[in-house]
Tab-separated table of C-alpha atoms in Angstrom:
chain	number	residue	atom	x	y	z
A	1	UNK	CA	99.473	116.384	54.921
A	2	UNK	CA	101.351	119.440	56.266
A	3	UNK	CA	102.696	118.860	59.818
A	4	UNK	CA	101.984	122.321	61.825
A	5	UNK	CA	105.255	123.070	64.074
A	6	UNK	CA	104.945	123.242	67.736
A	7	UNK	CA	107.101	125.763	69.346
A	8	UNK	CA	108.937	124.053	71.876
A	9	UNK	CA	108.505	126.390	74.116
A	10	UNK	CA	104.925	127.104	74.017
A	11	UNK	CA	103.027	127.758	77.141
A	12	UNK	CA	99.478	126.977	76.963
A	13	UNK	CA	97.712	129.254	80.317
A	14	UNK	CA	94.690	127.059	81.854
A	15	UNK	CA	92.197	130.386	80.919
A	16	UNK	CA	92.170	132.118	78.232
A	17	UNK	CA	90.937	135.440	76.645
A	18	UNK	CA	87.876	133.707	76.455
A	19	UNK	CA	87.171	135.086	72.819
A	20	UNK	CA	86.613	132.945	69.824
A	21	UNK	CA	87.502	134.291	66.438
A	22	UNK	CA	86.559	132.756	63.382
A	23	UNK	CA	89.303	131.558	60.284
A	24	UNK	CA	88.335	132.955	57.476
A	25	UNK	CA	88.116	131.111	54.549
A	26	UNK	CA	86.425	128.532	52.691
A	27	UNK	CA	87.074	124.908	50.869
A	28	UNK	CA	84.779	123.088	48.434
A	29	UNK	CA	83.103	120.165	49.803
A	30	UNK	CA	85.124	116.791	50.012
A	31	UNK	CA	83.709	113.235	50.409
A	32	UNK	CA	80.778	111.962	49.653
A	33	UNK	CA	77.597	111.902	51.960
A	34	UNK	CA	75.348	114.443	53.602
A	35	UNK	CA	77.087	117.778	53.745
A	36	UNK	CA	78.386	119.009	57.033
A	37	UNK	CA	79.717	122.739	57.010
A	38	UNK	CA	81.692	123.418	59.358
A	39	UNK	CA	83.710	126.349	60.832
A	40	UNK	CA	86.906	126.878	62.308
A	41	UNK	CA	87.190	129.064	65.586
A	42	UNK	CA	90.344	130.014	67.925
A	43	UNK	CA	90.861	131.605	71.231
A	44	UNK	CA	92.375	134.679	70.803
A	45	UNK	CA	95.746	134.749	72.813
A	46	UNK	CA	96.497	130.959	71.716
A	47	UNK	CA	100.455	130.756	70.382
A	48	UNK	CA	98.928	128.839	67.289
A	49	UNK	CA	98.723	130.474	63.694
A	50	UNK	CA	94.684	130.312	63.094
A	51	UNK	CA	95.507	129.532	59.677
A	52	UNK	CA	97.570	126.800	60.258
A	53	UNK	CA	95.105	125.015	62.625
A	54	UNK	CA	92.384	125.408	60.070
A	55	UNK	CA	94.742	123.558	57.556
A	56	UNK	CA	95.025	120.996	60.079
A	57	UNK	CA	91.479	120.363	60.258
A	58	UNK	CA	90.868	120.563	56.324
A	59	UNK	CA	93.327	118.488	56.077
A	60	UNK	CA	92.145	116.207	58.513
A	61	UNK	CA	88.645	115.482	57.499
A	62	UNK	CA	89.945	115.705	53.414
A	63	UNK	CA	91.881	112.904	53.804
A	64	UNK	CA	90.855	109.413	52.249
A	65	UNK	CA	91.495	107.610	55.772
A	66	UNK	CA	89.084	110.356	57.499
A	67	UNK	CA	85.069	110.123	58.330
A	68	UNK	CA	84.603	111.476	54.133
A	69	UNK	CA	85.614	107.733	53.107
A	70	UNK	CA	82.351	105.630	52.722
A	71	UNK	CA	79.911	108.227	51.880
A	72	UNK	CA	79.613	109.278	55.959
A	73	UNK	CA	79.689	112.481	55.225
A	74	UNK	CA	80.786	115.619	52.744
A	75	UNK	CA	82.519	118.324	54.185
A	76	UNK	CA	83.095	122.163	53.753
A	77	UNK	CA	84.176	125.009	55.648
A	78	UNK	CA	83.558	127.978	55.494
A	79	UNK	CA	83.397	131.311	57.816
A	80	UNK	CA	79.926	132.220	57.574
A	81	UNK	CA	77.137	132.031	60.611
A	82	UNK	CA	74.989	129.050	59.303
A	83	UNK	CA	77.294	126.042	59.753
A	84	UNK	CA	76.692	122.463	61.197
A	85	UNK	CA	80.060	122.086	63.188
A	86	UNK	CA	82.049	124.725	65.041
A	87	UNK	CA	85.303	123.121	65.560
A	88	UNK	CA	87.025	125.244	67.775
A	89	UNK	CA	90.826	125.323	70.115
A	90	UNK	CA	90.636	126.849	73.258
A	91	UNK	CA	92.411	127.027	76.056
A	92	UNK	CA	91.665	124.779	78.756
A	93	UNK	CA	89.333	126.999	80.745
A	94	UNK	CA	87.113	127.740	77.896
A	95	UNK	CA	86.976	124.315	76.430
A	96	UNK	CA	85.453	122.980	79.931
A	97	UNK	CA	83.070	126.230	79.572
A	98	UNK	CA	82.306	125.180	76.173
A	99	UNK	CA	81.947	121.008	76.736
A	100	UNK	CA	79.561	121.434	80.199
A	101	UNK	CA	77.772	119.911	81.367
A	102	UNK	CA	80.228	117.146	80.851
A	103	UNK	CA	83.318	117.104	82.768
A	104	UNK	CA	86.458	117.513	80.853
A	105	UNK	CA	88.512	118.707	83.950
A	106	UNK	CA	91.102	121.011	81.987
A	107	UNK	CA	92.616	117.818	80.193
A	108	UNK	CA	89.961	116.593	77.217
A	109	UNK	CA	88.010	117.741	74.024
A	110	UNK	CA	84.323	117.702	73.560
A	111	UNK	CA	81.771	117.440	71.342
A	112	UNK	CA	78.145	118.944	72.588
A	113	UNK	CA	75.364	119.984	69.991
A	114	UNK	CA	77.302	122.299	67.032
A	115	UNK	CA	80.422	122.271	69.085
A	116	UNK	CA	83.498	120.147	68.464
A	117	UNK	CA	85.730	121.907	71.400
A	118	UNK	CA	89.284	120.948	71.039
A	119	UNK	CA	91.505	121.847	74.343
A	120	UNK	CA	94.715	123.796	73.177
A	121	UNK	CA	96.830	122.036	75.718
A	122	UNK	CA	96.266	118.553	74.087
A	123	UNK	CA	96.642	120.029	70.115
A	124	UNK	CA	100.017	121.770	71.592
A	125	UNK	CA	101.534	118.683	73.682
A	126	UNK	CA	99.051	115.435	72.508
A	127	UNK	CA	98.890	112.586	74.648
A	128	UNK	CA	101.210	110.196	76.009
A	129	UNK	CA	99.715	107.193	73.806
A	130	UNK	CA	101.063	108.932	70.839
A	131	UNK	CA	104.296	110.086	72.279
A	132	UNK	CA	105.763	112.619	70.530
A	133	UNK	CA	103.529	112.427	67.180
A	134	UNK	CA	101.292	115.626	67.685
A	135	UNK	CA	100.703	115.659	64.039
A	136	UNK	CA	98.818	112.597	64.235
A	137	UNK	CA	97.520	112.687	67.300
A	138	UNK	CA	96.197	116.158	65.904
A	139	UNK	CA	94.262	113.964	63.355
A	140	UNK	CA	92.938	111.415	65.912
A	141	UNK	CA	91.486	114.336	68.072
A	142	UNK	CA	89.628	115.844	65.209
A	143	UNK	CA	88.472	112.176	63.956
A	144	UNK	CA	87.353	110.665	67.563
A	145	UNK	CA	85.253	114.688	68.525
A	146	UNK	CA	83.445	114.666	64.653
A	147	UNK	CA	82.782	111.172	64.682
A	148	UNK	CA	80.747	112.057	67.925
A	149	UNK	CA	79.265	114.819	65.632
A	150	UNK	CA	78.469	111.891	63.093
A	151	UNK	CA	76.613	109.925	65.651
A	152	UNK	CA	79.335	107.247	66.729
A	153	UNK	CA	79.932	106.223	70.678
A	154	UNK	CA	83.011	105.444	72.082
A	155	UNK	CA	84.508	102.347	71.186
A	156	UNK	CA	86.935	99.978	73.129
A	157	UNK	CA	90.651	98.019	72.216
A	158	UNK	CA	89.877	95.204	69.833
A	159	UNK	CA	93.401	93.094	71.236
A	160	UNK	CA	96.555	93.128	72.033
A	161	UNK	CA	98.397	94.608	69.087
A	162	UNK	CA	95.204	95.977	66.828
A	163	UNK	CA	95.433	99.556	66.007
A	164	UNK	CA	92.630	101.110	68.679
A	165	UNK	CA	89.456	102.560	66.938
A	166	UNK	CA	89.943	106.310	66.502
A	167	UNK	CA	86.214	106.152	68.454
A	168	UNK	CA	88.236	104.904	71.717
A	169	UNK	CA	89.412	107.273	74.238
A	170	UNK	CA	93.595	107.357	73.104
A	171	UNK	CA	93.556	110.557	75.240
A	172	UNK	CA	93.197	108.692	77.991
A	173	UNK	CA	95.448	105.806	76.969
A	174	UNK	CA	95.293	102.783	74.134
A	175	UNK	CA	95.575	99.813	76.698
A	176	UNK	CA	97.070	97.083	74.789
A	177	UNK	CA	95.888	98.647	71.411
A	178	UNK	CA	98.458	100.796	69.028
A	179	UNK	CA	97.279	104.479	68.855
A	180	UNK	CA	95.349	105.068	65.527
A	181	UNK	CA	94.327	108.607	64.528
A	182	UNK	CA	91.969	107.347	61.329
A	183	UNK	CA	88.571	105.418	61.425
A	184	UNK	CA	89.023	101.820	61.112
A	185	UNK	CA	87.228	100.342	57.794
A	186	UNK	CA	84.586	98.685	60.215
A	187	UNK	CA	83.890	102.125	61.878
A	188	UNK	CA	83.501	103.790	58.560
A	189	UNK	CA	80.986	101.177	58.061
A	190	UNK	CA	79.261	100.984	61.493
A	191	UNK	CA	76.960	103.411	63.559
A	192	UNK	CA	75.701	103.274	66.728
């Protein structure tokens, strides 16, 4: 995978424009499964290239390690209205707007009905489990919100020294677990 470059000095304001735009474009279906299509969205007024966070996200759920291992599930993108999954950065603001009626408090990422919202602050800076790895802590935070879109709970540390299900709460912190941006092989396997 491509690692998309942070500027270092990117400021990410707590509200936004408030005014998603869809990436355009499109990729064939990857995986094996039932076929989620799914669409990228961005803020406008975000200091990411749109194009660049939708070849995150391809990337992301294309990958061998990612929810399209083990026949969970097939997916596409594409730009047009009728999708499954709207996965979509916004600032801080919106994504509370867009996760109610949970509480995300300006720090976390949702996922409620088509929605996957992912806060811009966390896919600029990450979290402190995963230091200064945004890359992958880009790919746990699109792995841990669509697995919710797959059906899967949150999940906690297995011990003290086990890479943490990308289903537990790394945002948050790992506890004595490693942080882990792919599903585990039992999570692949497993649904709530």
């Amino acid at each position: 995978p491509t690692p998309v470059p942070t500027p270092t000095t990117v400021t990410i304001q707590h509200e936004g424009s408030g005014k998603l735009t869809r990436v355009p474009g499109q990729t064939r279906a990857f995986g094996t499964g039932p076929l989620i299509r799914y669409r990228v969205e961005i803020e406008e007024g975000l200091p990411f290239d749109p194009a660049e966070v939708a070849k995150v996200v391809d990337e992301t759920l294309s990958d061998p390690r990612s929810w399209a291992a083990a026949g969970r599930a097939r997916f596409m993108r594409t730009d047009d209205d009728d999708v499954d999954l709207r996965i979509i950065v916004a600032s801080p603001a919106t994504t509370d707007e867009l996760c109610e009626p949970l509480g995300t408090g300006g720090e976390l990422s949702c996922r409620i009905d088509d929605r996957v919202a992912l806060n811009a602050k966390r896919w600029a800076f990450g979290a402190e489990a995963f230091g200064d790895d945004v890359e992958n802590y880009r790919h746990y935070l699109v792995n841990h919100e669509v697995g919710h879109a797959l059906g899967e709970g949150h999940r906690d540390c297995g011990g003290e020294g086990e890479l943490a299900p990308v289903m537990m709460q790394q945002t948050k912190g790992v506890g004595a677990c490693l942080p882990n941006p792919w599903p585990l092989s039992w999570e692949l396997s497993a649904s709530d």
